[in-house]
Amino acid sequence: MEKRTIAEPFKIKVVEPIKMTSRAQREEAIKKAGYNTFLLNSKDVYIDLLTDSGTTAMSDNQWAGMMLGDEAYAGSVNFYNLEAAVRELYGFKYVVPTHQGRGAENILSKITIKPGDWVPGNMYFTTTRAHQEMNGASFADVIIDEAHDSQADHPFKGNIDLNKFQSLIDRVGAENIPYICVAVTVNLAGGQPVSMQNLREVSALAHKHNIKVMFDATRCVENAYFIREREEGYQEKSIAAIVKEMFSYGDGATMSGKKDCLVNIGGFLALNDEKLYQKATELVVVFEGMPSYGGLAGRDMEAMARGMYESVDFHYIQHRIGQVRYLGEKLEKAGVPIVKPIGGHAVFLDARQFLPHIPQDQFPAQMLAAQLYLESGVRSMERGIISAGRAKDGNHHYPKLELVRLTIPRRVYTYAHMDVVAESVIELYQKRDSIKGLEMVYEPPVLRFFTARFEPLA
Ligand SMILES: *Cc1c(COP(=O)(O)O)cnc(C)c1O
């Protein structure tokens, strides 16, 4: 990183006031929310680091594009602009818009998976795995071991372990693996990138066995930045060129536009294979809408297309990654246990080390998120045992990583906000011994982290 401060590469044209709350108000709010930060009313939140999904501030150029929405039922101008952006920036031939990323995951799973199949991936993502499993597949984690160790320092902790992938092929047969899902970056590993070298090798191995490579493209621009920073031969390349090379190793992608496309809603499925694309268009009309809008207004597609171009601007992504790193380094200096290296979209607190006295089935990360809210009105989320859900046998999955995610929305908060967050976490760390565990009192059957409710243990 350069020595001089990297200030926001934008100036502020519109402001949104945020509410300060008292501890008494927050105590009432978190109790009402069943100690689940997802269930808090956002008006009771001071700095909202729940997610970077759909929380982006759009640019004046994107807002201007909203006025150019062509709300025709079919063949909207904005669809063609989106299609052109995907072709130019990502290099895929066909695009099916969807209301958000999971809409694309649903369609991809339905057109590729048969019951009994296996889908390998570099660590699971909640909605991605849910769609794979609902269509009869089993998920197999083939990420490198380092990804499961919060302290392992590896420049590309999101990489796929080719031996794990090969042994899955040997064990279940390539004909039962419709595709490998490659997430760039890996959200649940801490926003960790995948190297270009690894993408090349994964692609070669998969294609040798007629297995498709499908990207979870959600944070592809952040991944490209890390490649430029860390991988030999990429220091002089543009972010756009790196993104395009990454995708050249795949057959398609699901995209949540709510992340790296810099919009509040939207997503798409991108494909190279014409027959698969045809199948996707047959399903999108059932679940989303016409293949030329897929659950989005014309204006949403326009904002997404414009956001895609803005996202590959070097100064935008340099500031984004720099801001996340600024928060992470402040915490690290104070001795707070975080996932290392610091990833692309969030700083992850290691709740196992933060609260070693709370066993995993008393939900330390869930409680840490609740306590951080109580302390300062900062909202974060659990990414541990609650997010991991239950296995087929009914027992909890016990993930090695028990984390609290402080996710930084794009272009929304300033460095001063990061200072406040760091101060709150550090204060909480100083009194960590007094924090107790939780008991789950309501559990929904799938994706339980969204709506589960808890009570503090006495
Ligand atoms: C957000 C996200 C998704 C799902 O996208 P939605 O737009 O929320 O439906 C899929 N994969 C990853 C890695 C994500 O972060």
Coordinates of C-alpha atoms and ligand atoms in Angstrom, one line a residue:
M1 CA 0.0 0.0 0.0
E2 CA 1.1 3.5 -0.7
K3 CA 2.3 5.6 2.3
R4 CA -0.1 8.5 1.8
T5 CA -3.7 8.2 3.0
I6 CA -6.0 6.8 0.4
A7 CA -9.0 9.1 0.9
E8 CA -12.5 8.3 -0.5
P9 CA -12.3 8.6 -4.3
F10 CA -15.7 10.3 -4.3
K11 CA -17.4 13.3 -2.7
I12 CA -20.7 13.2 -1.0
K13 CA -23.7 14.7 -2.7
V14 CA -26.6 13.3 -0.6
V15 CA -26.5 12.4 3.1
E16 CA -28.6 10.1 5.2
P17 CA -28.7 11.0 8.9
I18 CA -28.2 8.0 11.3
K19 CA -29.7 7.7 14.8
M20 CA -27.7 7.5 17.9
T21 CA -29.2 5.3 20.6
S22 CA -28.8 4.8 24.4
R23 CA -27.7 1.6 26.0
A24 CA -31.2 1.2 27.5
Q25 CA -32.8 1.5 24.0
R26 CA -30.4 -1.1 22.6
E27 CA -31.0 -3.5 25.5
E28 CA -34.7 -3.4 24.7
A29 CA -34.1 -3.7 20.9
I30 CA -31.8 -6.7 21.1
K31 CA -34.1 -8.6 23.5
K32 CA -37.0 -7.9 21.1
A33 CA -34.9 -9.3 18.3
G34 CA -34.2 -12.5 20.1
Y35 CA -30.5 -11.7 20.2
N36 CA -30.4 -12.1 16.4
T37 CA -28.9 -9.0 14.7
F38 CA -30.9 -10.0 11.5
L39 CA -34.1 -9.2 13.5
L40 CA -33.1 -5.7 14.6
N41 CA -35.0 -2.8 13.2
S42 CA -32.5 -0.9 11.2
K43 CA -33.7 2.4 12.6
D44 CA -32.1 1.2 15.9
V45 CA -28.7 0.7 14.3
Y46 CA -26.0 3.3 14.4
I47 CA -23.3 1.8 12.0
D48 CA -24.7 -1.1 10.0
L49 CA -22.1 -3.7 9.1
L50 CA -24.6 -6.5 8.9
T51 CA -23.8 -7.0 5.2
D52 CA -22.3 -5.5 2.1
S53 CA -25.2 -7.0 0.2
G54 CA -27.4 -4.4 -1.5
T55 CA -26.2 -1.7 1.0
T56 CA -24.0 0.1 -1.6
A57 CA -24.3 3.8 -2.3
M58 CA -24.9 4.3 -6.0
S59 CA -23.2 7.0 -8.0
D60 CA -24.8 10.0 -9.6
N61 CA -24.2 8.2 -12.9
Q62 CA -26.2 5.2 -11.8
W63 CA -29.0 7.3 -10.4
A64 CA -29.1 9.1 -13.8
G65 CA -29.3 5.7 -15.4
M66 CA -32.4 4.9 -13.3
M67 CA -34.2 7.7 -15.1
L68 CA -33.4 6.0 -18.4
G69 CA -35.2 2.8 -17.4
D70 CA -37.1 1.3 -20.3
E71 CA -39.9 -0.5 -18.6
A72 CA -41.0 -2.5 -21.6
Y73 CA -42.2 -6.0 -20.7
A74 CA -39.9 -7.5 -23.3
G75 CA -36.7 -6.5 -25.0
S76 CA -35.9 -3.5 -22.7
V77 CA -33.0 -1.4 -23.9
N78 CA -31.5 -1.8 -20.4
F79 CA -31.3 -5.5 -20.8
Y80 CA -29.2 -5.1 -23.9
N81 CA -27.0 -2.7 -22.0
L82 CA -26.6 -5.3 -19.2
E83 CA -25.9 -8.0 -21.7
A84 CA -23.2 -5.9 -23.4
A85 CA -21.6 -5.1 -20.0
V86 CA -21.4 -8.8 -19.1
R87 CA -20.0 -9.7 -22.5
E88 CA -17.4 -6.9 -22.4
L89 CA -16.3 -7.2 -18.8
Y90 CA -16.8 -10.8 -17.9
G91 CA -16.7 -12.4 -21.4
F92 CA -19.7 -14.7 -21.1
K93 CA -21.9 -15.1 -24.1
Y94 CA -25.4 -15.4 -22.5
V95 CA -27.0 -13.5 -19.7
V96 CA -30.2 -14.2 -17.8
P97 CA -31.1 -11.5 -15.3
T98 CA -32.5 -12.6 -11.9
H99 CA -33.9 -10.7 -9.0
Q100 CA -30.7 -11.4 -7.1
G101 CA -27.9 -14.0 -6.8
R102 CA -30.0 -16.8 -5.3
G103 CA -32.4 -16.5 -8.2
A104 CA -29.5 -17.4 -10.5
E105 CA -28.4 -20.2 -8.1
N106 CA -31.9 -21.7 -8.2
I107 CA -31.9 -21.8 -12.0
L108 CA -28.3 -23.1 -12.3
S109 CA -29.0 -25.9 -9.8
K110 CA -32.2 -26.9 -11.6
I111 CA -30.7 -27.1 -15.1
T112 CA -27.5 -28.9 -14.1
I113 CA -28.1 -31.1 -11.0
K114 CA -29.7 -34.6 -11.0
P115 CA -30.5 -36.3 -7.7
G116 CA -27.5 -38.1 -6.2
D117 CA -25.0 -35.6 -7.8
W118 CA -22.1 -34.0 -6.0
V119 CA -21.1 -30.3 -6.2
P120 CA -17.7 -29.5 -5.0
G121 CA -16.9 -25.9 -4.0
N122 CA -14.3 -23.8 -2.2
M123 CA -16.2 -23.7 1.1
Y124 CA -20.0 -23.5 1.1
F125 CA -22.2 -20.4 0.8
T126 CA -25.5 -20.5 2.6
T127 CA -28.0 -20.0 -0.3
T128 CA -25.7 -21.6 -2.9
R129 CA -25.6 -24.9 -0.9
A130 CA -29.3 -24.7 0.0
H131 CA -30.2 -24.7 -3.7
Q132 CA -27.8 -27.5 -4.6
E133 CA -29.2 -29.6 -1.8
M134 CA -32.8 -28.8 -2.6
N135 CA -32.1 -30.2 -6.1
G136 CA -30.7 -33.5 -4.7
A137 CA -27.0 -32.8 -4.7
S138 CA -24.5 -33.2 -1.9
F139 CA -22.0 -30.4 -1.4
A140 CA -18.3 -31.3 -1.0
D141 CA -15.8 -28.8 0.4
V142 CA -12.6 -28.8 -1.6
I143 CA -11.0 -25.6 -0.4
I144 CA -7.4 -25.8 0.9
D145 CA -7.0 -26.7 4.6
E146 CA -5.5 -23.2 5.4
A147 CA -8.9 -21.7 4.8
H148 CA -10.3 -23.4 7.9
D149 CA -7.6 -22.0 10.1
S150 CA -8.3 -18.4 11.0
Q151 CA -4.6 -17.7 11.7
A152 CA -3.0 -19.4 8.6
D153 CA -1.3 -16.7 6.6
H154 CA -1.8 -17.6 2.9
P155 CA -2.1 -15.0 0.1
F156 CA -4.8 -17.1 -1.7
K157 CA -6.7 -18.8 1.1
G158 CA -9.7 -19.3 -1.2
N159 CA -7.8 -21.7 -3.4
I160 CA -9.1 -25.1 -4.3
D161 CA -7.1 -28.1 -3.2
L162 CA -6.7 -30.1 -6.4
N163 CA -6.0 -33.3 -4.5
K164 CA -9.4 -33.0 -2.7
F165 CA -11.1 -32.3 -6.0
Q166 CA -9.3 -35.2 -7.7
S167 CA -10.2 -37.6 -4.9
L168 CA -13.9 -36.6 -5.1
I169 CA -13.8 -37.4 -8.8
D170 CA -12.2 -40.8 -8.0
R171 CA -14.7 -41.5 -5.3
V172 CA -18.0 -40.5 -6.9
G173 CA -17.2 -40.4 -10.6
A174 CA -17.0 -37.4 -12.9
E175 CA -20.4 -38.2 -14.4
N176 CA -22.0 -37.4 -11.0
I177 CA -20.3 -34.0 -10.7
P178 CA -22.2 -31.5 -13.0
Y179 CA -19.9 -28.6 -12.1
I180 CA -17.5 -27.2 -9.6
C181 CA -18.6 -24.0 -7.9
V182 CA -15.7 -21.6 -7.6
A183 CA -16.4 -18.6 -5.4
V184 CA -14.2 -15.5 -6.0
T185 CA -13.6 -14.3 -3.2
V186 CA -14.7 -16.9 -0.6
N187 CA -17.2 -15.1 1.7
L188 CA -17.3 -17.6 4.5
A189 CA -13.5 -18.1 4.6
G190 CA -13.2 -14.4 5.4
G191 CA -13.4 -12.8 1.9
Q192 CA -10.3 -14.7 0.8
P193 CA -9.1 -14.7 -2.8
V194 CA -8.4 -17.4 -5.4
S195 CA -5.2 -17.1 -7.4
M196 CA -5.2 -17.0 -11.2
Q197 CA -2.8 -20.0 -11.2
N198 CA -5.3 -22.0 -9.1
L199 CA -8.2 -21.0 -11.5
R200 CA -6.1 -22.2 -14.4
E201 CA -5.4 -25.6 -12.8
V202 CA -8.9 -26.1 -11.5
S203 CA -10.3 -25.4 -15.0
A204 CA -7.8 -27.8 -16.6
L205 CA -8.7 -30.6 -14.2
A206 CA -12.4 -30.1 -14.4
H207 CA -12.5 -29.8 -18.1
K208 CA -10.4 -32.9 -18.5
H209 CA -13.2 -34.8 -16.8
N210 CA -16.0 -32.9 -18.6
I211 CA -17.0 -31.1 -15.4
K212 CA -18.1 -27.6 -15.9
V213 CA -16.6 -24.7 -13.9
M214 CA -19.3 -22.3 -12.6
F215 CA -18.2 -19.2 -10.8
D216 CA -19.9 -17.6 -7.8
A217 CA -18.8 -14.2 -9.2
T218 CA -20.3 -12.2 -6.4
R219 CA -17.0 -10.5 -5.3
C220 CA -15.0 -11.0 -8.5
V221 CA -13.6 -7.4 -8.6
E222 CA -12.2 -7.8 -5.0
N223 CA -10.6 -11.0 -6.1
A224 CA -9.0 -9.3 -9.1
Y225 CA -7.6 -6.6 -6.8
F226 CA -5.9 -9.3 -4.7
I227 CA -4.4 -11.0 -7.7
R228 CA -3.0 -7.7 -8.9
E229 CA -1.5 -7.1 -5.5
R230 CA -0.2 -10.6 -4.8
E231 CA 0.3 -12.7 -7.9
E232 CA 3.4 -12.4 -10.0
G233 CA 2.9 -10.9 -13.4
Y234 CA -0.3 -9.0 -12.6
Q235 CA 1.0 -5.8 -11.1
E236 CA 0.8 -3.9 -14.4
K237 CA -2.5 -5.3 -15.5
S238 CA -5.8 -3.4 -15.3
I239 CA -8.5 -4.7 -12.9
A240 CA -10.8 -5.2 -15.9
A241 CA -8.2 -7.4 -17.7
I242 CA -7.8 -9.5 -14.6
V243 CA -11.5 -10.0 -14.1
K244 CA -11.9 -11.0 -17.7
E245 CA -9.0 -13.5 -17.5
M246 CA -10.5 -15.1 -14.4
F247 CA -13.8 -15.8 -16.1
S248 CA -12.1 -17.1 -19.2
Y249 CA -11.4 -20.3 -17.2
G250 CA -15.1 -20.9 -16.5
D251 CA -18.3 -22.0 -18.3
G252 CA -20.7 -19.6 -16.5
A253 CA -21.4 -17.7 -13.3
T254 CA -24.0 -16.8 -10.9
M255 CA -23.8 -13.1 -9.8
S256 CA -25.3 -11.2 -6.9
G257 CA -25.3 -7.7 -8.3
K258 CA -25.8 -6.5 -4.8
K259 CA -22.1 -6.9 -4.1
D260 CA -19.6 -6.1 -6.8
C261 CA -22.0 -4.7 -9.3
L262 CA -22.7 -1.8 -6.9
V263 CA -26.5 -1.9 -6.9
N264 CA -29.2 -2.4 -4.2
I265 CA -30.9 -5.2 -6.0
G266 CA -30.2 -7.5 -9.0
G267 CA -28.2 -10.4 -10.2
F268 CA -27.8 -12.7 -13.2
L269 CA -26.8 -16.1 -14.5
A270 CA -24.2 -16.0 -17.2
L271 CA -23.4 -19.0 -19.5
N272 CA -21.4 -19.9 -22.5
D273 CA -23.3 -23.1 -23.5
E274 CA -26.2 -22.4 -25.8
K275 CA -28.2 -25.4 -24.8
L276 CA -27.9 -24.6 -21.1
Y277 CA -28.8 -21.1 -21.8
Q278 CA -32.0 -22.3 -23.5
K279 CA -32.9 -24.4 -20.5
A280 CA -32.3 -21.4 -18.2
T281 CA -34.6 -19.2 -20.3
E282 CA -37.3 -21.9 -19.9
L283 CA -37.0 -21.8 -16.2
V284 CA -36.6 -18.1 -15.7
V285 CA -40.1 -17.4 -17.0
V286 CA -41.4 -19.6 -14.2
F287 CA -39.4 -18.3 -11.3
E288 CA -38.4 -14.7 -12.2
G289 CA -39.9 -13.2 -15.4
M290 CA -39.1 -12.9 -19.1
P291 CA -35.5 -13.7 -20.0
S292 CA -35.0 -10.0 -20.8
Y293 CA -35.8 -8.8 -17.3
G294 CA -35.7 -11.7 -14.8
G295 CA -37.5 -10.0 -11.9
L296 CA -35.8 -6.7 -12.4
A297 CA -37.1 -3.3 -13.5
G298 CA -35.4 -1.8 -16.6
R299 CA -33.9 0.8 -14.3
D300 CA -32.4 -1.8 -12.1
M301 CA -30.7 -3.4 -15.0
E302 CA -29.4 -0.1 -16.2
A303 CA -27.9 0.7 -12.7
M304 CA -26.3 -2.7 -12.6
A305 CA -24.7 -2.3 -16.0
R306 CA -23.3 1.1 -15.1
G307 CA -22.2 -0.2 -11.7
M308 CA -20.2 -3.0 -13.4
Y309 CA -18.1 -0.5 -15.3
E310 CA -17.5 1.6 -12.2
S311 CA -16.5 -1.4 -10.1
V312 CA -13.4 -2.2 -12.2
D313 CA -12.0 1.3 -11.7
F314 CA -8.7 0.9 -9.9
H315 CA -9.2 3.8 -7.5
Y316 CA -12.6 2.6 -6.4
I317 CA -11.4 -0.9 -5.6
Q318 CA -8.2 0.3 -4.0
H319 CA -10.1 2.4 -1.6
R320 CA -12.6 -0.3 -0.8
I321 CA -10.0 -2.9 0.1
G322 CA -8.0 -0.2 1.8
Q323 CA -10.9 0.7 4.1
V324 CA -11.5 -2.9 5.1
R325 CA -7.8 -3.3 5.8
Y326 CA -7.7 -0.1 7.9
L327 CA -10.3 -1.4 10.3
G328 CA -8.7 -4.9 10.4
E329 CA -5.2 -3.5 11.2
K330 CA -6.6 -1.3 14.0
L331 CA -8.1 -4.3 15.6
E332 CA -5.0 -6.4 15.1
K333 CA -2.8 -3.8 16.7
A334 CA -5.0 -3.9 19.8
G335 CA -4.6 -7.7 20.0
V336 CA -8.2 -8.5 19.0
P337 CA -8.3 -12.0 17.3
I338 CA -9.3 -11.6 13.6
V339 CA -9.1 -13.8 10.6
K340 CA -5.9 -13.3 8.7
P341 CA -5.0 -12.2 6.2
I342 CA -7.7 -9.5 6.2
G343 CA -10.1 -10.2 3.3
G344 CA -11.9 -8.1 0.7
H345 CA -15.3 -7.1 2.1
A346 CA -15.2 -7.6 5.8
V347 CA -13.2 -8.0 8.9
F348 CA -14.0 -11.3 10.7
L349 CA -13.7 -11.5 14.5
D350 CA -12.6 -15.0 15.7
A351 CA -15.2 -15.7 18.3
R352 CA -13.5 -18.9 19.4
Q353 CA -10.5 -16.9 20.5
F354 CA -12.4 -13.9 21.6
L355 CA -14.7 -16.0 23.9
P356 CA -12.8 -19.2 24.5
H357 CA -14.9 -19.9 27.6
I358 CA -18.1 -20.3 25.6
P359 CA -18.6 -23.7 23.9
Q360 CA -19.6 -23.7 20.3
D361 CA -23.1 -25.0 20.9
Q362 CA -23.7 -22.0 23.1
F363 CA -23.2 -19.8 20.1
P364 CA -20.2 -17.6 20.9
A365 CA -20.3 -15.7 17.6
Q366 CA -24.0 -15.1 17.9
M367 CA -23.5 -13.6 21.4
L368 CA -20.5 -11.6 20.3
A369 CA -22.6 -9.9 17.6
A370 CA -25.4 -9.2 20.1
Q371 CA -22.9 -7.7 22.6
L372 CA -21.2 -5.5 20.0
Y373 CA -24.6 -4.1 19.2
L374 CA -25.4 -3.5 22.9
E375 CA -22.0 -1.9 23.3
S376 CA -22.2 0.7 20.5
G377 CA -25.1 0.2 18.1
V378 CA -22.8 -1.4 15.6
R379 CA -24.6 -4.2 13.8
S380 CA -22.6 -7.3 12.6
M381 CA -23.6 -10.9 11.9
E382 CA -22.8 -14.4 13.0
R383 CA -20.9 -16.7 10.6
G384 CA -20.4 -19.8 12.6
I385 CA -22.4 -22.7 13.8
I386 CA -25.8 -21.0 13.3
S387 CA -25.0 -20.1 9.7
A388 CA -23.7 -23.6 9.1
G389 CA -27.0 -25.2 9.9
R390 CA -27.7 -28.9 10.5
A391 CA -26.4 -32.0 8.7
K392 CA -28.7 -34.6 7.2
D393 CA -28.5 -36.6 10.5
G394 CA -30.1 -33.7 12.4
N395 CA -26.9 -32.6 14.3
H396 CA -25.4 -29.2 14.0
H397 CA -22.6 -28.8 11.5
Y398 CA -19.7 -27.8 13.7
P399 CA -17.6 -25.5 11.4
K400 CA -14.0 -24.8 12.4
L401 CA -14.6 -21.1 11.9
E402 CA -16.8 -19.4 14.5
L403 CA -16.8 -15.8 13.3
V404 CA -18.5 -12.5 13.6
R405 CA -18.5 -10.6 10.3
L406 CA -18.0 -6.8 10.3
T407 CA -19.0 -6.2 6.7
I408 CA -18.2 -2.9 5.1
P409 CA -20.9 -1.5 2.6
R410 CA -19.4 0.0 -0.5
R411 CA -19.0 3.8 -0.6
V412 CA -21.2 4.3 2.4
Y413 CA -19.0 4.9 5.5
T414 CA -15.9 7.0 6.1
Y415 CA -12.7 6.3 7.9
A416 CA -14.1 8.0 11.1
H417 CA -16.9 5.4 11.2
M418 CA -14.2 2.7 11.0
D419 CA -12.5 4.3 14.0
V420 CA -15.7 4.1 16.0
V421 CA -16.2 0.5 15.1
A422 CA -12.6 -0.4 16.2
E423 CA -13.0 1.4 19.5
S424 CA -16.2 -0.4 20.3
V425 CA -14.8 -3.9 19.5
I426 CA -11.6 -3.1 21.5
E427 CA -13.7 -2.1 24.5
L428 CA -15.7 -5.2 24.3
Y429 CA -12.5 -7.3 24.1
Q430 CA -11.3 -5.8 27.3
K431 CA -14.3 -7.1 29.1
R432 CA -14.8 -10.3 27.2
D433 CA -14.6 -12.5 30.4
S434 CA -18.0 -11.3 31.5
I435 CA -19.8 -12.4 28.3
K436 CA -21.9 -15.6 28.6
G437 CA -23.5 -17.9 26.0
L438 CA -26.9 -18.2 24.4
E439 CA -29.7 -20.8 24.1
M440 CA -31.6 -21.2 20.9
V441 CA -35.4 -20.9 21.6
Y442 CA -36.7 -20.9 18.0
E443 CA -35.2 -22.6 15.0
P444 CA -36.5 -22.4 11.4
P445 CA -35.9 -25.5 9.2
V446 CA -33.6 -23.9 6.6
L447 CA -31.3 -20.9 6.6
R448 CA -31.9 -20.7 10.3
F449 CA -29.5 -17.8 10.9
F450 CA -31.9 -15.3 9.3
T451 CA -34.7 -15.8 11.8
A452 CA -33.6 -18.0 14.7
R453 CA -34.2 -16.6 18.2
F454 CA -32.1 -16.8 21.4
E455 CA -32.0 -16.1 25.1
P456 CA -29.0 -15.5 27.2
L457 CA -27.9 -18.3 29.5
A458 CA -28.0 -17.5 33.2
Ligands
LIG1 C1 -24.7 -12.8 -1.4 C2 -24.1 -14.0 -1.9 C3 -24.9 -14.9 -2.7 C4 -26.4 -14.8 -2.9 O1 -26.7 -13.6 -3.5 P1 -28.1 -12.8 -3.1 O2 -28.1 -11.7 -4.0 O3 -28.0 -12.4 -1.7 O4 -29.2 -13.7 -3.4 C5 -24.2 -16.0 -3.2 N1 -22.9 -16.2 -3.0 C6 -22.2 -15.3 -2.2 C7 -20.7 -15.6 -2.0 C8 -22.7 -14.2 -1.7 O5 -22.0 -13.4 -0.9

